[in-house]
Coordinates of C-alpha atoms and ligand atoms in Angstrom, one line a residue:
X376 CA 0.0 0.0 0.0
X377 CA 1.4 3.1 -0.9
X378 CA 1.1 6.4 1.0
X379 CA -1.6 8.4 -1.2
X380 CA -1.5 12.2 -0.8
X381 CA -3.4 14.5 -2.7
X382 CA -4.1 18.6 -2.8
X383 CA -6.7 20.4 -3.9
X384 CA -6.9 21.2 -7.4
X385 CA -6.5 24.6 -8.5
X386 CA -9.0 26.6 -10.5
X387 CA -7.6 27.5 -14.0
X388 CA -9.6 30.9 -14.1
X389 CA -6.6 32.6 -13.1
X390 CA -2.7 32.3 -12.2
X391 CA -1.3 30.1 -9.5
X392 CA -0.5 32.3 -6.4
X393 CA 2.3 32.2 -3.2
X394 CA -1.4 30.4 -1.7
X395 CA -1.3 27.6 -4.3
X396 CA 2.2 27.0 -3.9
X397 CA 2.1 26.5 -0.3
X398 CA 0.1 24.0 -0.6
X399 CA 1.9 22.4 -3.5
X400 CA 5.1 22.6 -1.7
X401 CA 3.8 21.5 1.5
X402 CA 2.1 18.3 -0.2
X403 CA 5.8 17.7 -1.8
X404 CA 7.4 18.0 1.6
X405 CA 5.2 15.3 3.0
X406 CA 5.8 12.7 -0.2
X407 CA 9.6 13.4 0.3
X408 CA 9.1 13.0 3.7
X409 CA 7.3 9.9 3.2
X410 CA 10.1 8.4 0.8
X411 CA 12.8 9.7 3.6
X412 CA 10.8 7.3 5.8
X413 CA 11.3 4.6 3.5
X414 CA 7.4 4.3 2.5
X415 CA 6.6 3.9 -1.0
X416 CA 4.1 7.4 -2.0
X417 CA 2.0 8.4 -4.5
X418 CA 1.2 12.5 -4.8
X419 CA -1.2 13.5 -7.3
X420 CA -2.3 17.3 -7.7
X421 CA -4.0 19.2 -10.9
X422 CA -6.3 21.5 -11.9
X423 CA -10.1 22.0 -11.6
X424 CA -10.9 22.6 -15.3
X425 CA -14.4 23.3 -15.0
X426 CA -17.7 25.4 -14.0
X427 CA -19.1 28.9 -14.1
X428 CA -15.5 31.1 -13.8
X429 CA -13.9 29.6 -15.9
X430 CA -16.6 29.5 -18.7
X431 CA -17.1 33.1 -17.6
X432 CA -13.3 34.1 -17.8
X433 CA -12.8 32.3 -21.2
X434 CA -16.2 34.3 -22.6
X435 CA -14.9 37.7 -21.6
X436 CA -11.4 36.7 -23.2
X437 CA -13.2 35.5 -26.6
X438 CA -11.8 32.0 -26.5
X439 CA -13.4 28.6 -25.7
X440 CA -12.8 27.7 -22.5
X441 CA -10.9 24.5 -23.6
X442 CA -8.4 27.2 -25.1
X443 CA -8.3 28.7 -21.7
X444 CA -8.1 26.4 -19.7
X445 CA -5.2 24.6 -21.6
X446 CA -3.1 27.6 -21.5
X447 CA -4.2 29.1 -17.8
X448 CA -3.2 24.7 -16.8
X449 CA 0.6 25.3 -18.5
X450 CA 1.0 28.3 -15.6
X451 CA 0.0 26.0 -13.2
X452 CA 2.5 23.0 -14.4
X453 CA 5.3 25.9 -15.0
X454 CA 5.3 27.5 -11.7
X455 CA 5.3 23.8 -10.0
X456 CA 8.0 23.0 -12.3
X457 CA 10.0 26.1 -10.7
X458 CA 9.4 25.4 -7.5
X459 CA 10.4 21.9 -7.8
X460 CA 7.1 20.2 -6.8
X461 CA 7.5 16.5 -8.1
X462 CA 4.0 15.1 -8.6
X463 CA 3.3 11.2 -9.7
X464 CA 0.5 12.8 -11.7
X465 CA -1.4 15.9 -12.3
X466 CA -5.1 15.8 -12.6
X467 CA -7.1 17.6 -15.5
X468 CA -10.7 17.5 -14.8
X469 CA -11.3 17.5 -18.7
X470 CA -9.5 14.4 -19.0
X471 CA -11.9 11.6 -20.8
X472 CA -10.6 9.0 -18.1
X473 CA -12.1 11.3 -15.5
X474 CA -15.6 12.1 -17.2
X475 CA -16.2 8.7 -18.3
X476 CA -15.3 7.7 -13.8
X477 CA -17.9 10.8 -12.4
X478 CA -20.8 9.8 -15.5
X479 CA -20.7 6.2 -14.5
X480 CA -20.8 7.7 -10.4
X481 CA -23.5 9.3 -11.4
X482 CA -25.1 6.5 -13.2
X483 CA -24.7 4.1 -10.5
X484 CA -26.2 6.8 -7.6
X485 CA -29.0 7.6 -10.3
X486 CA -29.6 3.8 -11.0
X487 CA -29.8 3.1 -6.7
X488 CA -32.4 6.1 -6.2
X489 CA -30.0 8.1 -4.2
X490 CA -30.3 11.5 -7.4
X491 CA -33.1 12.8 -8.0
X492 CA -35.1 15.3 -10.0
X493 CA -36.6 18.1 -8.6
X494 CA -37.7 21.7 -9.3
X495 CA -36.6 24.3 -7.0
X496 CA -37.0 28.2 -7.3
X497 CA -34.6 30.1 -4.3
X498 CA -31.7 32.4 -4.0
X499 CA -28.5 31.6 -6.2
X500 CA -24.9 32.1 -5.9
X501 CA -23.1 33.5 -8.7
X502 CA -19.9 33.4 -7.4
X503 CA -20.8 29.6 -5.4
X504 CA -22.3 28.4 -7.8
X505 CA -25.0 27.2 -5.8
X506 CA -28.6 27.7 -4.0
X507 CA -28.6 29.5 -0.6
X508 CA -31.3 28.9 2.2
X509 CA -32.3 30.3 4.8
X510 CA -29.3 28.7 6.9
X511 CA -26.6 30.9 4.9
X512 CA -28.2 33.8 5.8
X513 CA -26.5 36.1 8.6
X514 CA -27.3 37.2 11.7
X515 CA -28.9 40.5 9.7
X516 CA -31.0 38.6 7.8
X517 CA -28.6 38.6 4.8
X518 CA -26.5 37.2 2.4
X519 CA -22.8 37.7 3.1
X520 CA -20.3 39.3 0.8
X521 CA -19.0 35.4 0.5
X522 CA -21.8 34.7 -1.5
X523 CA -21.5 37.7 -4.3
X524 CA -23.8 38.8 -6.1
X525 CA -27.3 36.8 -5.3
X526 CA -30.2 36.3 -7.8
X527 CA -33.7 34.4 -7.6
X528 CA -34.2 31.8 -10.1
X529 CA -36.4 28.8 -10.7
X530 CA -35.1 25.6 -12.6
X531 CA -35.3 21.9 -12.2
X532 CA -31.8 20.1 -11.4
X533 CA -31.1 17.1 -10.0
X534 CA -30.6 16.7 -6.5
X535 CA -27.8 14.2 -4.6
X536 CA -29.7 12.6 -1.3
X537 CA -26.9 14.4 0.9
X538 CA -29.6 14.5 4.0
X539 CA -29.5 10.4 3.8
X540 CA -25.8 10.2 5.0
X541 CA -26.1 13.0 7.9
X542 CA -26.9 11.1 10.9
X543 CA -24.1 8.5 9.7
X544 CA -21.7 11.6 8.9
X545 CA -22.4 13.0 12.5
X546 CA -21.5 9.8 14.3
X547 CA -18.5 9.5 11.9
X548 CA -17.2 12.9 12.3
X549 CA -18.2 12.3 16.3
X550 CA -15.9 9.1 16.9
X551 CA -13.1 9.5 14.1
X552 CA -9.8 10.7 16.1
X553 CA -8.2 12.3 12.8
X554 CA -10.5 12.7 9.8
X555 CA -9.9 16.2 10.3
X556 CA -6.4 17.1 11.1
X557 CA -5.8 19.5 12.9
X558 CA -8.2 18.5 15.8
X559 CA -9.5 22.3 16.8
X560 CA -11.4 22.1 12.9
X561 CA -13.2 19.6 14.2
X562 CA -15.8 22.0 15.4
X563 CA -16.6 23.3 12.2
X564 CA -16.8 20.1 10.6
X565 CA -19.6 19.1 13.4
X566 CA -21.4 22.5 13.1
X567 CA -21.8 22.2 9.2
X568 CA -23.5 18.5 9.5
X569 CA -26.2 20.5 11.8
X570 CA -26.5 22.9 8.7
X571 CA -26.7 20.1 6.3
X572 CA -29.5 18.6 7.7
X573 CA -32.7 18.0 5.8
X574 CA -30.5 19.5 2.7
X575 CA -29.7 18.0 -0.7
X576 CA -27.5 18.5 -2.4
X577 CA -27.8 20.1 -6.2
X578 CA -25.4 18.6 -8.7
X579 CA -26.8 19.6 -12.0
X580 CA -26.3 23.2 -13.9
X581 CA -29.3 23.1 -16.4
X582 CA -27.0 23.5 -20.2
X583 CA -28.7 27.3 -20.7
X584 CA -27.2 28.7 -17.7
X585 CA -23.7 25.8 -18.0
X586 CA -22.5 24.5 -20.7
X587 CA -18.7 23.8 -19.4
X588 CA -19.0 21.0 -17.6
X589 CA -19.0 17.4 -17.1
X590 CA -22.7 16.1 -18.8
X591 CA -24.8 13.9 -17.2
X592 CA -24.9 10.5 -18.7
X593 CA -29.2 10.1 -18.6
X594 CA -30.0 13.7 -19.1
X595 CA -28.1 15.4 -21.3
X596 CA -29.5 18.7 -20.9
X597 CA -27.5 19.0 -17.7
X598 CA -23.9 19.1 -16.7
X599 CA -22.5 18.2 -13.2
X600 CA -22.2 20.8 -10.6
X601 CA -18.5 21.8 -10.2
X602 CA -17.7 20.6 -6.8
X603 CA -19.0 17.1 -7.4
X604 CA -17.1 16.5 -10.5
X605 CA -13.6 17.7 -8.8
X606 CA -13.7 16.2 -6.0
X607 CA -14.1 12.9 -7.8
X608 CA -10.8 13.6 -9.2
X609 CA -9.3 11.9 -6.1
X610 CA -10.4 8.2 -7.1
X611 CA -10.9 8.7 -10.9
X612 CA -6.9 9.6 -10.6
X613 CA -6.4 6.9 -8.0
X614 CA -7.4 3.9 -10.8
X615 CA -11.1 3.5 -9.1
X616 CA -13.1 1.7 -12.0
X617 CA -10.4 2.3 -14.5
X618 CA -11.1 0.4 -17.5
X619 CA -9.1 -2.6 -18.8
X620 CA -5.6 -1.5 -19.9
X621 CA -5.4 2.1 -18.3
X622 CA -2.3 3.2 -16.9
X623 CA -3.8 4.5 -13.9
X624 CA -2.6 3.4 -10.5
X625 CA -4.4 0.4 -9.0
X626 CA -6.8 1.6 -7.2
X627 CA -6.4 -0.7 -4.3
X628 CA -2.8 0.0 -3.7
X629 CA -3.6 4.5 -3.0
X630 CA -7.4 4.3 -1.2
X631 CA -7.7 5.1 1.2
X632 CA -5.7 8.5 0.7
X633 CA -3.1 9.1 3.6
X634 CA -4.3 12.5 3.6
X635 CA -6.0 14.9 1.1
X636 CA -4.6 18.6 1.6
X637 CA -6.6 21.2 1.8
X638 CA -7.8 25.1 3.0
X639 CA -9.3 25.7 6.0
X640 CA -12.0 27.7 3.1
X641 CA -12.9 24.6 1.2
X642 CA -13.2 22.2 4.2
X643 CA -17.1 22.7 4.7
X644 CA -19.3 22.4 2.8
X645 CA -17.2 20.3 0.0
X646 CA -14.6 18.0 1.6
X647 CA -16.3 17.4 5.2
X648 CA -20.0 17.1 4.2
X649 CA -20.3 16.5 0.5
X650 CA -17.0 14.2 -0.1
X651 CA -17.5 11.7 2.7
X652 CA -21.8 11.6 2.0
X653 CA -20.7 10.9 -1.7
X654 CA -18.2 8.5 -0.9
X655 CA -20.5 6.7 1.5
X656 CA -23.2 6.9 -1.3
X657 CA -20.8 4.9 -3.6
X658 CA -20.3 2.3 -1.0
X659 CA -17.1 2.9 1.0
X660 CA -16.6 1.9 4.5
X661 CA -15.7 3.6 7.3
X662 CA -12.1 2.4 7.3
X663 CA -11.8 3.6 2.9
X664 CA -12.9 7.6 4.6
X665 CA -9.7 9.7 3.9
X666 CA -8.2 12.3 6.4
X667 CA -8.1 15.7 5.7
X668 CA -4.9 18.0 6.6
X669 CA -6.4 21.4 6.4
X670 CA -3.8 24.3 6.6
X671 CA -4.2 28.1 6.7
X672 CA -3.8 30.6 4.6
X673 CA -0.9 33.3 4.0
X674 CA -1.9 36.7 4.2
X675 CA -0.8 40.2 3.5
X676 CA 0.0 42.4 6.6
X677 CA -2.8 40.4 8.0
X678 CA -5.5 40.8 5.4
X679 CA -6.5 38.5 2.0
X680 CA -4.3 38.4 -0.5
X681 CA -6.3 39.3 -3.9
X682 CA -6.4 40.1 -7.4
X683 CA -8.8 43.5 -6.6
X684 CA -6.1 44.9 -4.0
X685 CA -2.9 43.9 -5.9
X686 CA -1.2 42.0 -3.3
X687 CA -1.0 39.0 -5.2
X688 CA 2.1 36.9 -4.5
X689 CA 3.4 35.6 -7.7
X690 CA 6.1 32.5 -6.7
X691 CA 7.4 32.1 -10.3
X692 CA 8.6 35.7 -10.1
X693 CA 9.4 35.3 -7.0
X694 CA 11.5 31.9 -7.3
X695 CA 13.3 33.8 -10.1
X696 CA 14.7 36.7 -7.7
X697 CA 15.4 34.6 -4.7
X698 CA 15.9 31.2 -6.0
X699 CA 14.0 28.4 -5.4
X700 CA 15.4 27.2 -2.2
X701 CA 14.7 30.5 -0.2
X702 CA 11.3 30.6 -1.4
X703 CA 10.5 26.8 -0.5
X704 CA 12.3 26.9 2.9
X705 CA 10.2 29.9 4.1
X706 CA 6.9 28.4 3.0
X707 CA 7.7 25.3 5.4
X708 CA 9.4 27.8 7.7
X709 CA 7.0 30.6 8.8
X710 CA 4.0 28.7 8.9
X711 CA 2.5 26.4 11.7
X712 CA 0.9 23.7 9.8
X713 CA -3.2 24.3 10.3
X714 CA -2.6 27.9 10.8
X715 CA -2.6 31.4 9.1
X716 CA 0.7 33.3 8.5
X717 CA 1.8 36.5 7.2
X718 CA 3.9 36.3 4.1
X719 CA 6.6 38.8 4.6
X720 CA 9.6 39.5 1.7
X721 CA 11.7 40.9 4.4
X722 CA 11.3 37.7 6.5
X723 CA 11.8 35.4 4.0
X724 CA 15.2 36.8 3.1
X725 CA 16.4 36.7 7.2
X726 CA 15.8 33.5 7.2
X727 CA 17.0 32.0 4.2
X728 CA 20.1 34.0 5.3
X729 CA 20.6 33.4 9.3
X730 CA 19.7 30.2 8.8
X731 CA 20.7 28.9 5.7
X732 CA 23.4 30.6 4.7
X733 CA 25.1 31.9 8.1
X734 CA 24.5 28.7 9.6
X735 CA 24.2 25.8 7.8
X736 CA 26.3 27.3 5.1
X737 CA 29.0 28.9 7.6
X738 CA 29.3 25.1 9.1
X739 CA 30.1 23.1 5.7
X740 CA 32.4 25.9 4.7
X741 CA 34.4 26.0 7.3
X742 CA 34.1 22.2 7.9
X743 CA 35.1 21.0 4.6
X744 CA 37.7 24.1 4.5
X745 CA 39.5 22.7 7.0
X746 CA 39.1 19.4 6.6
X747 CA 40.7 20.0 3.0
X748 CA 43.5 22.3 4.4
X749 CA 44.5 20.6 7.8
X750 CA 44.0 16.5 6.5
X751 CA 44.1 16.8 3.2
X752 CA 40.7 16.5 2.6
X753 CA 40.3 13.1 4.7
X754 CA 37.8 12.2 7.5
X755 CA 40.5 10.7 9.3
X756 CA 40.6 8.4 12.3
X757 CA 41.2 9.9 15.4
X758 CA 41.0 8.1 19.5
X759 CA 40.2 11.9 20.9
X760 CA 37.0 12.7 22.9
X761 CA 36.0 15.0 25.1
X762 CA 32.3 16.3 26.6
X763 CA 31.8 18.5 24.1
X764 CA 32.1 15.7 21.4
X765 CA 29.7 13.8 23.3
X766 CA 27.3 16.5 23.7
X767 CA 26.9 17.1 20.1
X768 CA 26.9 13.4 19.0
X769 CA 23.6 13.1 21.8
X770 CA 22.0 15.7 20.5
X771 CA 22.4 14.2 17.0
X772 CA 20.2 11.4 18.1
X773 CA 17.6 13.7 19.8
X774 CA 17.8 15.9 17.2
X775 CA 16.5 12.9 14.5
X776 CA 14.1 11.7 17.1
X777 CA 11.8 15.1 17.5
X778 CA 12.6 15.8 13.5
X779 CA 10.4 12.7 13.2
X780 CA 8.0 12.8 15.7
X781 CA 7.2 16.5 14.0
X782 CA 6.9 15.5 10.9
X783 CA 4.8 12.4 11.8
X784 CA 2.4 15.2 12.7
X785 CA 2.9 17.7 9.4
X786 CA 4.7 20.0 11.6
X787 CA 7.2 20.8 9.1
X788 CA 8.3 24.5 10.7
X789 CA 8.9 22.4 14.0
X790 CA 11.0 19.9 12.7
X791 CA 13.2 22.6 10.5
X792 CA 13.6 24.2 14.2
X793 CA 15.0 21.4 15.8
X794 CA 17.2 20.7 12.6
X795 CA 18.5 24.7 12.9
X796 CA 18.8 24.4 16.2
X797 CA 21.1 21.1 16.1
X798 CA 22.5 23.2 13.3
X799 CA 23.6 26.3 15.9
X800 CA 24.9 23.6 18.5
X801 CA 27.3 22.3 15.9
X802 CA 28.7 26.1 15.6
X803 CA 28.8 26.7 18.7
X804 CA 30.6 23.7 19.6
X805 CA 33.2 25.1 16.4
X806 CA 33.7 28.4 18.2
X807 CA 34.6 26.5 21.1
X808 CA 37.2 23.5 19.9
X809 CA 38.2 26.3 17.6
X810 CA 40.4 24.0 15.1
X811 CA 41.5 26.6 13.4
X812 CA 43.9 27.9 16.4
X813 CA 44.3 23.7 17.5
X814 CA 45.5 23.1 13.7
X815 CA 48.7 25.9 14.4
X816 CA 50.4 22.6 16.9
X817 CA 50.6 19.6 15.5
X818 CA 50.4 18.1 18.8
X819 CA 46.8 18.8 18.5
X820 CA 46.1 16.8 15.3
X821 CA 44.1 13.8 17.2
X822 CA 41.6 16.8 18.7
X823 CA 41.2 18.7 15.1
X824 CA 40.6 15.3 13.4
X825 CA 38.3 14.9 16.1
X826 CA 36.3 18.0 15.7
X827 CA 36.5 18.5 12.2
X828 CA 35.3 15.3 11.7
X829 CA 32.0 16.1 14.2
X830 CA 31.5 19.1 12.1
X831 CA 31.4 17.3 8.5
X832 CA 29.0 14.6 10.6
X833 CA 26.2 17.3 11.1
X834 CA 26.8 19.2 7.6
X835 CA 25.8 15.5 6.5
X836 CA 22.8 14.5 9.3
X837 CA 21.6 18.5 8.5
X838 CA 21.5 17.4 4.4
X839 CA 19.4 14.1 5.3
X840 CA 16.8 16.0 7.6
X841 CA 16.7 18.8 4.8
X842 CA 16.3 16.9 2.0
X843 CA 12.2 17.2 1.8
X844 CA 12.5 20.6 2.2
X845 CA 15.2 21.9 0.2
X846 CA 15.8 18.7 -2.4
X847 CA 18.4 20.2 -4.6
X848 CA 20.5 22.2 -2.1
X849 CA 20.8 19.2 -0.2
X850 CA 21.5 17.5 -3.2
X851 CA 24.6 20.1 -3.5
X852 CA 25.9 19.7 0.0
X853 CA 25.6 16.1 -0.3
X854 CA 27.5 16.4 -3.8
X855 CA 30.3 18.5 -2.1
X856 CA 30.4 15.7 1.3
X857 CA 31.0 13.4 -2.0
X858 CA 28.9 11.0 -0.6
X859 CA 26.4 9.9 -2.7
X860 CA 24.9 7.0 -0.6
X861 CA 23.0 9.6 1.5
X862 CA 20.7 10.7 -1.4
X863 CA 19.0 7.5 -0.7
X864 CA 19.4 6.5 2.9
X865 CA 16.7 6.3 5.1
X866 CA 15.2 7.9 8.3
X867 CA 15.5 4.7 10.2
X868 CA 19.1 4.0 9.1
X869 CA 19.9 7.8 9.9
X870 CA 22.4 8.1 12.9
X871 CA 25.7 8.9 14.2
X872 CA 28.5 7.5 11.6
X873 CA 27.3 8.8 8.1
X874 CA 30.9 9.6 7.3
X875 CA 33.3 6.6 7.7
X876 CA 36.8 6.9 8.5
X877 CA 39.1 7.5 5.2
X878 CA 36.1 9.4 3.3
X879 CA 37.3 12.1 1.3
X880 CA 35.4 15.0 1.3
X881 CA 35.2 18.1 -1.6
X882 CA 36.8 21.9 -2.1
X883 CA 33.8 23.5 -0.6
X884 CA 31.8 25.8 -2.6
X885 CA 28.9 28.2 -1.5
X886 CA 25.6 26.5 -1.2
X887 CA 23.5 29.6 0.1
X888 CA 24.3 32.6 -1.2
X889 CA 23.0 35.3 0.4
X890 CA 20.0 36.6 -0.8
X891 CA 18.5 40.2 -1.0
X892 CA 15.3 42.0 -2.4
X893 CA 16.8 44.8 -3.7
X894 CA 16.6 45.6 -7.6
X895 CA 20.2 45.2 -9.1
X896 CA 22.0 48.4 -9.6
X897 CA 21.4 49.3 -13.4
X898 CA 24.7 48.7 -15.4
X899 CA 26.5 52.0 -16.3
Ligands
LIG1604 N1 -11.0 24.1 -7.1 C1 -11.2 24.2 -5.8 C2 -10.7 22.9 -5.0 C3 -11.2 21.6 -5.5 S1 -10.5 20.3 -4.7 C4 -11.5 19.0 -5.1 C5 -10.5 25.4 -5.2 N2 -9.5 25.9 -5.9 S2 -8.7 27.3 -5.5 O1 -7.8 27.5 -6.6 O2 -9.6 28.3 -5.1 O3 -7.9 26.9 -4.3 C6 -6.9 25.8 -4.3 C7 -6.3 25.7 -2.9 O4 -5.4 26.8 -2.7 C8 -7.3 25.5 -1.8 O5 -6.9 24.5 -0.9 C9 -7.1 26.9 -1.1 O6 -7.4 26.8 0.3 C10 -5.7 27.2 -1.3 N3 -5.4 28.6 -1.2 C11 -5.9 29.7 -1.9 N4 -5.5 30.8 -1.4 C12 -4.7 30.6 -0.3 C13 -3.9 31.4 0.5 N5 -3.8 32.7 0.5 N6 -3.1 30.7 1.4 C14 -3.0 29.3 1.4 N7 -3.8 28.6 0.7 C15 -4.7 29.2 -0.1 O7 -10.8 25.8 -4.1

């Protein structure tokens, strides 16, 4: 069984933002992190191809939306590209493999009685897509701003028996210890069964008012609602019914999904209520319900980040000026997994350079510097010891132990602090033995062997516990250690004695530049 994680897939009526990427580069961290643990994994993100924006933004552009949303999806793959975010595959909600899987859902829940037909005249969501009732209305009577702009409307559409699966949802929701992770969303989740009671759900968009969408396989005057084809994309990727001789996974070796990562915005309605009631509908157990990691959102000087107000992050620009490592490290750094942060230029740039670059960078510098000019490059044997030796080589093994219990939990900011921290220990220590002034009496060779060699031993444990975070600079350190065999080791094998005795190490050469946000100086 492989370790199936999945994020939500993007909207194509627009550009991917620093928001996206998070959550792209968060779901990366976890598969790496996964693979570090020596689990086979399976990440799958994409794009949400369909509904109302997108057929609105392709209109107002004068292009068919399948023109639009081919070339809004080649953003989405470039800027993932850019910030390396390795996916197994990427969903496209217009993909025939995927219709064909949500027509014959549809089908199957049409064939059992649990859609319907119905006519309904109410209050409508433009910007939702949806009816409203009386239970979205706010404490003035109203429709909130989320809604947008609100319109009466009569139509017949078919209807999904939601209000069937409530009382099982509630007891679900009631006794499961981590469908929703973090535990404090729980609250919500409970709160929006009560508000689901007695509701269906509509799933159709009559053709008039729709027409790009997924269409329903016994009426073909409808297409399916937007949220009920994506989040289908989750098993139709994942192999569930695939035909004979598709080259989708195997269904039974990804469900149930690890984890599906999400917003805190799109965890009710859509992944709490109407994901679980739909899987439920199809016939999946208890045990086959995924867990959902919701996380928070960045925001601007504590306020949305948005097209209308011009604060949009864009990570592709930004990856170009500050390179890709700086721009990954501070996503998994300044953010507590489940909750909101400020994105902040200035802080993204001190960190990438106190902590990269001074530290981590300062340590294999001057580790391999020395090591190169005092043994000739050699991590040689050496009988010396003292407590400070043995403080460092405990802490090693602490160090890897909290690193993983963090990460167990998706608390990637955690685990980089106990990594930075081991990281500051190692320099410390450094400033202490201070080799450099040992190295001027030979005498002292046993004690700088000694040292130097404790210092190249955390550049090299640092490199491991980086790797989901910053792949390729730890790729570069590991390069520069020249030794290879930790691009592939494993958490469990990771401990005290990477480096063996004779190992020759490499010249040094910057792995963290230091970064800045200012503008280049214009060339004379
Ligand atoms: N298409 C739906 C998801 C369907 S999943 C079956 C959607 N798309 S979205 O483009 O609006 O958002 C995609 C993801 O980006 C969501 O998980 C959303 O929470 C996340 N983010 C959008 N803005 C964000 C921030 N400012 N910060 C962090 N994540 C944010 O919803």
């Amino acid at each position: 069984m492989k370790y199936y994680i999945t994020t939500a897939i993007d909207y194509t009526n627009g550009s991917p933002h620093i928001g996206h990427a998070y959550e792209k580069v968060l779901a990366d961290i976890i598969t790496r992190y996964r693979r570090l643990r020596g689990d086979e994994a399976f990440f799958l993100t994409g794009v949400d191809q369909h509904g109302q924006k997108v057929q609105q933004t392709a209109e107002a552009e004068g292009v068919h939306p399948a023109t639009y949303v081919r070339r809004t999806t080649k953003k989405f793959v470039k800027a993932w590209e850019a910030l390396q975010v390795e996916y197994d595959d990427f969903a496209e909600t217009t993909a025939e493999a995927h219709k064909k899987c949500v027509q014959e859902i549809l089908q199957k829940l049409f064939d059992e009685g649990k859609i319907y037909k119905k006519a309904y005249k109410g209050h409508y969501s433009i910007r939702q897509e949806q009816f409203l009732t009386d239970k979205e209305r706010n404490e003035d009577g109203e429709f909130g701003e989320e809604w947008g702009e609100v319109v009466e409307l009569e139509e017949e559409n078919y209807y999904f028996r939601l209000s069937d699966y409530v009382d099982w949802l509630r007891e679900f929701v009631s006794n499961s210890e981590d469908f929703v992770i973090p535990a404090f969303r729980k609250a919500d989740v409970l709160n929006a069964v009560e508000r689901a009671v007695d509701t269906d759900l509509c799933i159709s968009r009559p053709k008039e008012r729709l027409q790009w969408g997924i269409e329903f396989p016994f009426d073909t005057n409808f297409v399916t609602y937007v949220w009920f084809d994506a989040l289908i994309n989750y098993i139709s990727f994942a192999g569930y019914n695939k035909p004979e001789g598709s080259e989708l996974p195997d269904f039974k070796d990804l469900w149930p999904a690890q984890i599906h990562i999400i917003g805190k915005d799109i965890l009710v309605p859509s992944h709490s209520i109407y994901w679980p009631c739909m899987l439920k509908a199809m016939g999946f157990a208890d045990e086959e319900m995924p867990r959902l990691l919701v996380h928070g959102w960045w925001n601007i000087k504590g306020g949305k980040m948005s097209k209308s107000l011009g604060n949009v992050v864009d990570p592709v620009e930004l990856t170009e000026r500050v390179g890709v490592d700086a721009v990954r490290y501070y996503l998994a750094r300044d953010i507590h997994t489940g909750r909101d942060s400020d994105f902040d230029p200035d802080r993204l740039v001190m960190l990438f350079n106190t902590e990269l670059a001074n530290n981590l960078g300062n340590l294999c510098n001057r580790g391999l510097n020395m090591t190169k000019r005092y043994l000739g490059g050699e991590c040689k044997e050496s009988s010396y010891d003292d407590d400070l030796s043995k403080e460092l080589r405990e802490a090693s093994s602490k160090t890897i132990a909290v690193y993983k219990e963090a990460m167990d939990r998706f608390c990637i900011s955690e685990a980089l602090e106990h990594t930075i921290k081991f990281i500051t220990l190692a320099n410390v220590y450094a400033e202490k033995q201070k080799p450099w002034e040992l190295a001027k009496d030979e005498a002292n060779l046993e004690q700088v062997t000694a040292v130097l060699n404790h210092m190249v031993e955390v550049v090299a444990i640092a490199a491991v516990l980086l790797r989901p975070v910053i792949p390729h600079a730890s790729e570069r350190i590991i390069a520069q250690l020249q030794a290879d065999h930790l691009n592939s080791i494993s958490l469990e094998d990771l401990a005290w004695g990477l480096i063996p005795v004779g190992h020759t190490v490499a010249k040094p050469k910057p792995v963290f530049p230091r970064i800045t946000l200012e503008e280049p100086e214009p060339s004379a």
